Amino acid sequence: MITSETVQRIIRLDGGGLPIVSLYVRVPADYGERDRLHSYVHSLLADVREMAQDKSIDRDARLSLRGDLERIEQTFQEGEPPAGAVAVFSCSRRDIYEVVNLPRPVRERAVVDETPFVRPMLAVLDEYRRCCVVVVDEAFTQLWELYQDELEELRRFRDPALRKPDFAYGFKEFTIHNRVRELAKRHYRNTVTMLEGLFRGNAFDVIAVGGHDYETRPFLESLPPRLRERVAGTFVIDAKTATRNDIKQQAGEVLERYEREEERRLVEQTLERAAAGGWAAVGLSDCLWAGSVAAIEKLLVQEDAIVPGVVCDESGWLGTAGETCPLCGKPLRQTPDILDELAQTVIDEGGSIEHVEADTQLKALLAAAELRFPLPPKPGGQPAD
Ligand SMILES: [Zn+2]
C-alpha cells in the first residue's frame, strides 16, 4: 500500500545538489505488452543516459545518474508491476529509491531535477480517499487504514473494562451498569485522542466507524465536530470476532458509497455553476477548449469513456477531429482517447481530476470542469457552446 508516510517522504526528497530522476511509465493491462515494458523504459531513459555521459555535468551527478539508470532498468527487468502506472524516484548517491504503483495511467516521461517531480503522482492519488477505519467496542479499539482497496492495521488498544457479573440485582446492578458506562466513555475518549493524533498530520480524509449500534452511537457522540464531519459512514460489526476480511469488506462498502456520493455532488455543483453563468465548462467540446488554454481547475470525466480525437503537440490544442491545428496550422496527431489526453494536460497544468463512476448526467456529457477564468472565444470565431 502507498501509505501517506511514503507520499510525504517522497514530496520532501531533496537531492542536495545531486539530481533526482523521476520516471513515469505506463503499465498495460494486456500481459502480452509487458514483455516490451523493459525496452520501453530503456528508451524513456535515453536523455538521462545522455546526461550521465555528459562531461560538462559534475562528476558526482553523472555517477549518481549512472547508478539510477542501473537500478531503474533492473527494477523493470525483474519486477512485474500491476497494471496502471509506475512512478520511480531515484538519486543513487543519496540512497534514494522509491517505487510507487499508481492505479491509473499517466503521461510517460523521465525528469531530472534536484527535487522529485511529484505532480502526476499526486494528481492520481488525489482521487482516492484515504480512510481511517475505527472498530470499537466498550473497551477495545482497532484502527486501520483503508486506501485503494487495501487494508493495513495501524494500532489496537484495550482499556480496562468491568466484567459484567453473571447475576446481579437491585441497587448493586445499577451501580455496576453506571460503572460500565463510565469506563466505556473513558475508552471512547481515549480512542478520540488517538484519532486526533492521526488526523493532525492530515494523513486521512475520512473515517468509517464499525461496531454494534450501542457502541458506535456513544462513540460518534464523543467525536469533536472537526472529526465528526469526516465520518463517511458506519457499519455493524462485532469488534471481538470481526476478521480482517469482514472489516475490509464492510468499511470498503462505506467508502465506496461515500466516493460515489461525492462524485454526484461534484457533478451537480459544476453543472449548477455553469447554469448560473459561472466559470465552468460542460460537455466535451468546451472542456477540450478549456484544456487547450489551461483554464481547468478541476476536471470531471466519465469513468471508462473513450473518445478518439486529435492533438496539436505544438500548441497543445485538443479536438475531436481535424487535419491541421486551428491555432498554429501544424498537422494534428490522432489519438485513440482524447479524454485521456485532456486529463494528462490538466495534470500538467496543475489542475485536479475526478473520474466519475456514479450514475450522473456526466454519462451523456462525458466531461465537465470548474475553470480558473472564463473561456475565451474558440478559434475560427466558433462561439463557445
Ligand atoms: Zn497547434
XYZ file of C-alpha atoms and ligand atoms in Angstrom:
386
model
C 0.000 0.000 0.000
C 1.112 3.555 -0.683
C 0.949 4.871 2.844
C 0.611 8.570 3.492
C 4.067 8.430 5.081
C 5.551 7.232 1.790
C 3.884 10.038 -0.113
C 5.036 12.629 2.417
C 8.568 11.247 2.330
C 8.697 11.445 -1.480
C 7.387 15.003 -1.559
C 10.169 16.074 0.778
C 13.004 14.322 -1.096
C 15.923 16.563 -1.877
C 18.979 15.718 -3.929
C 21.040 18.261 -2.000
C 22.949 19.297 -5.124
C 22.588 15.921 -6.847
C 19.959 15.111 -9.469
C 16.817 13.111 -8.693
C 15.432 11.065 -11.565
C 11.633 10.964 -11.641
C 10.260 8.408 -14.055
C 6.652 7.733 -15.017
C 5.832 4.631 -17.020
C 2.500 3.189 -18.070
C 1.932 -0.481 -17.399
C -0.524 -2.024 -19.859
C -3.134 -4.445 -18.515
C -2.593 -6.652 -21.527
C 0.033 -9.127 -20.494
C 1.485 -9.518 -24.000
C 2.668 -5.942 -23.870
C 4.555 -6.404 -20.609
C 7.497 -8.024 -22.383
C 8.059 -4.762 -24.141
C 7.959 -2.823 -20.910
C 11.644 -3.128 -20.246
C 12.831 -1.954 -23.665
C 10.260 0.774 -23.396
C 11.730 2.011 -20.115
C 15.163 1.850 -21.692
C 14.083 4.244 -24.441
C 12.328 6.574 -21.995
C 15.651 6.961 -20.217
C 17.582 7.951 -23.362
C 18.010 11.576 -22.282
C 19.080 10.573 -18.795
C 21.697 8.243 -20.290
C 22.984 11.090 -22.381
C 23.267 13.307 -19.297
C 25.129 10.561 -17.453
C 27.798 10.707 -20.186
C 27.912 14.468 -20.483
C 31.342 15.654 -19.322
C 30.037 19.182 -18.775
C 27.998 17.860 -15.854
C 29.541 17.457 -12.421
C 31.153 14.056 -11.900
C 29.204 13.159 -8.767
C 25.967 13.964 -10.553
C 26.978 11.793 -13.504
C 27.885 8.866 -11.273
C 24.634 9.254 -9.390
C 22.681 9.196 -12.662
C 24.514 6.056 -13.752
C 23.501 4.373 -10.517
C 19.913 5.500 -11.087
C 19.835 4.100 -14.609
C 21.174 0.763 -13.476
C 18.723 0.357 -10.656
C 15.684 1.524 -12.622
C 16.397 -0.813 -15.514
C 16.864 -3.641 -13.063
C 13.507 -2.877 -11.452
C 11.688 -3.217 -14.754
C 13.643 -6.262 -15.784
C 12.821 -8.194 -12.647
C 9.657 -6.681 -11.286
C 6.158 -7.234 -12.528
C 4.289 -4.073 -11.624
C 0.485 -4.177 -11.555
C -1.462 -2.565 -14.397
C -1.761 1.214 -14.294
C 1.467 3.125 -13.986
C 4.690 3.154 -12.038
C 6.486 6.186 -10.667
C 10.144 5.882 -9.703
C 12.158 8.472 -7.795
C 15.862 7.814 -7.661
C 19.030 9.511 -6.502
C 21.554 6.715 -6.064
C 24.277 8.781 -4.397
C 21.804 9.866 -1.717
C 20.445 6.370 -1.288
C 17.050 7.474 -2.512
C 14.974 4.920 -4.346
C 11.183 4.921 -4.248
C 8.844 2.948 -6.463
C 5.142 3.771 -6.373
C 2.495 1.789 -8.223
C -0.243 4.068 -9.496
C -3.717 2.749 -10.245
C -4.156 4.923 -13.326
C -2.099 5.643 -16.435
C -0.047 8.836 -16.510
C 1.859 10.637 -19.221
C 5.219 8.942 -19.567
C 8.427 10.801 -19.037
C 11.751 10.940 -17.283
C 12.548 14.178 -15.490
C 15.883 15.107 -13.927
C 15.874 17.775 -11.247
C 17.114 18.405 -7.736
C 13.625 17.777 -6.402
C 11.255 14.949 -7.326
C 8.616 15.603 -9.969
C 5.564 14.596 -7.953
C 2.611 16.363 -9.549
C 1.375 13.479 -11.745
C 1.656 11.087 -8.801
C -0.294 13.409 -6.524
C -2.972 14.028 -9.146
C -3.581 10.300 -9.485
C -3.535 9.590 -5.751
C -5.734 12.597 -5.010
C -8.715 10.802 -6.451
C -8.727 8.147 -3.760
C -9.940 8.938 -0.287
C -7.703 7.760 2.499
C -9.971 6.237 5.094
C -9.279 5.615 8.762
C -11.346 2.662 9.901
C -12.250 2.613 13.593
C -13.664 -0.592 15.016
C -14.829 -0.079 18.589
C -16.486 -1.794 21.439
C -16.673 -0.616 25.020
C -13.084 -1.451 25.874
C -11.270 -2.387 22.708
C -10.360 -0.290 19.633
C -8.756 -1.225 16.340
C -7.547 1.443 13.939
C -6.991 0.539 10.305
C -6.020 2.403 7.176
C -8.115 1.673 4.092
C -6.772 3.021 0.842
C -7.312 1.908 -2.728
C -8.865 -1.342 -1.629
C -6.017 -2.250 0.699
C -6.358 -2.505 4.449
C -3.477 -2.058 6.873
C -3.613 -2.183 10.628
C -2.402 0.979 12.359
C -2.855 0.054 16.016
C -5.118 -1.599 18.541
C -5.537 -0.989 22.226
C -7.604 -2.023 25.180
C -8.778 -0.104 28.215
C -9.844 -1.763 31.442
C -13.454 -2.876 31.407
C -15.642 -4.263 34.117
C -16.753 -7.785 33.517
C -20.470 -7.903 33.997
C -21.298 -10.340 36.762
C -23.265 -13.428 35.842
C -26.024 -12.350 38.145
C -26.718 -9.047 39.786
C -29.806 -7.396 41.060
C -31.201 -4.299 42.651
C -29.000 -1.404 43.625
C -25.796 -3.313 43.009
C -26.803 -3.968 39.418
C -27.486 -0.266 38.914
C -24.042 0.828 40.169
C -22.297 -1.757 38.046
C -24.135 -0.546 34.966
C -23.103 3.000 35.704
C -19.524 1.985 36.227
C -19.521 0.036 32.952
C -20.836 3.092 31.132
C -18.205 5.307 32.750
C -15.384 3.032 31.673
C -16.787 2.783 28.139
C -16.950 6.567 27.942
C -13.358 6.821 29.036
C -12.368 4.286 26.397
C -14.142 6.262 23.667
C -12.383 9.415 24.813
C -9.017 7.649 24.599
C -9.903 6.494 21.090
C -10.766 10.064 20.111
C -7.409 11.295 21.413
C -5.641 8.710 19.291
C -7.711 9.662 16.231
C -6.937 13.328 16.715
C -3.245 12.484 16.604
C -3.722 10.624 13.317
C -5.710 13.428 11.749
C -3.359 16.160 12.888
C -0.856 15.023 10.268
C -3.627 15.310 7.648
C -2.967 11.700 6.810
C -6.649 10.803 6.403
C -9.612 12.196 4.538
C -12.490 10.293 6.096
C -13.453 7.942 8.919
C -15.537 4.768 8.814
C -16.778 3.538 12.180
C -17.648 -0.092 12.886
C -19.202 -1.703 15.950
C -22.577 -2.551 17.432
C -25.083 0.224 17.319
C -24.890 0.706 21.115
C -21.125 1.151 20.779
C -20.837 3.319 17.669
C -23.565 5.736 18.769
C -21.910 6.914 22.018
C -18.542 6.867 20.262
C -19.784 9.162 17.481
C -21.243 11.451 20.126
C -17.848 11.772 21.757
C -16.211 12.933 18.489
C -15.409 16.649 18.274
C -17.119 18.391 15.310
C -13.852 18.548 13.379
C -13.692 14.758 13.288
C -17.421 14.125 13.137
C -17.699 15.926 9.807
C -15.185 13.449 8.393
C -17.301 10.408 9.203
C -18.137 8.767 5.887
C -20.454 6.224 7.468
C -20.828 3.428 9.994
C -21.150 -0.331 9.749
C -22.318 -3.012 12.145
C -19.636 -5.436 13.225
C -18.626 -7.315 16.353
C -15.202 -5.999 17.374
C -14.255 -9.186 19.213
C -14.945 -11.627 16.408
C -14.512 -9.468 13.281
C -11.898 -10.770 10.866
C -9.686 -8.592 8.751
C -11.767 -9.505 5.698
C -15.039 -8.559 7.401
C -13.614 -5.164 8.245
C -12.193 -4.645 4.777
C -15.432 -5.561 3.069
C -17.748 -3.535 5.258
C -15.558 -0.445 5.522
C -14.938 -0.731 1.771
C -18.671 -0.502 1.137
C -18.931 2.583 3.335
C -16.076 4.252 1.458
C -17.465 3.258 -1.926
C -20.851 4.814 -1.139
C -19.120 7.929 0.130
C -16.996 8.323 -3.006
C -19.948 7.853 -5.370
C -21.901 10.395 -3.333
C -19.001 12.833 -3.526
C -18.882 12.397 -7.320
C -22.596 13.103 -7.626
C -22.164 16.221 -5.530
C -19.229 17.436 -7.653
C -21.116 16.918 -10.913
C -24.170 18.700 -9.555
C -22.090 21.590 -8.251
C -20.268 22.066 -11.571
C -23.466 21.903 -13.631
C -25.108 24.411 -11.303
C -22.152 26.723 -11.631
C -22.360 26.516 -15.427
C -26.114 27.085 -15.401
C -25.614 30.196 -13.290
C -23.159 31.547 -15.857
C -20.138 30.918 -13.603
C -16.657 29.736 -14.521
C -17.423 26.249 -15.689
C -17.344 24.219 -18.879
C -19.861 21.498 -19.692
C -19.547 18.892 -22.424
C -16.616 17.571 -24.404
C -16.178 20.435 -26.863
C -15.940 23.199 -24.257
C -13.821 21.091 -21.908
C -11.313 20.352 -24.676
C -11.090 24.039 -25.454
C -10.729 24.847 -21.751
C -7.936 22.266 -21.522
C -6.231 23.751 -24.591
C -5.991 27.151 -22.900
C -5.026 25.790 -19.443
C -8.252 27.041 -17.879
C -9.225 23.881 -15.975
C -9.008 23.846 -12.196
C -10.954 20.625 -11.689
C -11.909 18.202 -14.420
C -14.737 15.719 -14.017
C -14.507 12.972 -16.570
C -16.765 9.972 -17.096
C -15.006 6.791 -15.977
C -14.329 4.332 -18.813
C -15.475 6.700 -21.563
C -13.188 6.644 -24.609
C -13.392 9.164 -27.451
C -10.916 9.317 -30.343
C -9.573 12.764 -31.142
C -6.707 14.948 -32.291
C -3.934 16.830 -30.546
C -1.519 19.544 -31.603
C 1.801 18.758 -29.945
C 2.971 22.260 -30.796
C 0.306 24.432 -29.215
C -1.456 21.904 -27.021
C -4.772 22.278 -28.849
C -7.189 19.398 -28.241
C -10.090 18.485 -30.507
C -12.283 15.654 -31.695
C -11.479 15.941 -35.421
C -9.453 17.864 -37.981
C -6.269 17.776 -40.040
C -4.481 20.943 -39.011
C -4.348 22.916 -35.792
C -6.686 25.930 -35.771
C -4.235 27.769 -33.524
C -0.907 27.254 -35.271
C -1.645 25.407 -38.522
C 0.601 22.417 -37.713
C -0.642 18.926 -38.623
C -2.604 17.250 -35.831
C -1.763 13.946 -34.183
C -4.525 11.334 -33.974
C -5.160 9.860 -30.547
C -7.361 6.908 -29.588
C -8.606 8.722 -26.496
C -8.835 12.487 -26.306
C -10.303 12.327 -22.774
C -7.061 10.788 -21.573
C -5.032 13.496 -23.347
C -7.255 16.083 -21.710
C -6.751 14.558 -18.248
C -2.960 14.486 -18.695
C -2.987 18.104 -19.884
C -4.946 19.156 -16.812
C -2.446 17.346 -14.568
C 0.478 19.064 -16.307
C -1.168 22.417 -15.724
C -1.611 21.761 -12.021
C -5.360 21.055 -12.055
C -7.074 18.088 -10.462
C -9.080 15.212 -11.929
C -12.060 13.254 -10.770
C -13.091 10.155 -12.702
C -16.813 9.807 -12.124
C -18.195 6.292 -11.732
C -21.534 7.278 -10.231
C -24.607 7.426 -12.422
C -24.947 11.128 -13.249
C -25.594 13.459 -16.175
C -21.894 13.190 -16.939
C -22.607 9.860 -18.667
C -24.023 11.797 -21.600
C -21.824 14.882 -21.234
C -18.541 12.925 -20.841
C -16.762 15.870 -19.236
C -17.354 18.981 -17.159
C -14.916 21.331 -15.498
C -14.526 24.084 -12.994
C -12.429 26.855 -14.537
C -9.809 29.335 -13.392
C -11.059 32.031 -15.741
C -13.869 32.458 -18.292
C -13.330 30.706 -21.619
C -12.036 32.878 -24.448
C -13.862 32.512 -27.789
C -12.869 29.385 -29.720
C -10.566 29.821 -32.738
C -12.243 30.354 -36.094
C -14.936 32.504 -34.468
C -16.931 29.499 -33.210
C -18.945 30.500 -30.172
C -18.244 28.543 -27.021
C -21.242 26.196 -26.986
Zn -1.145 23.971 -32.842
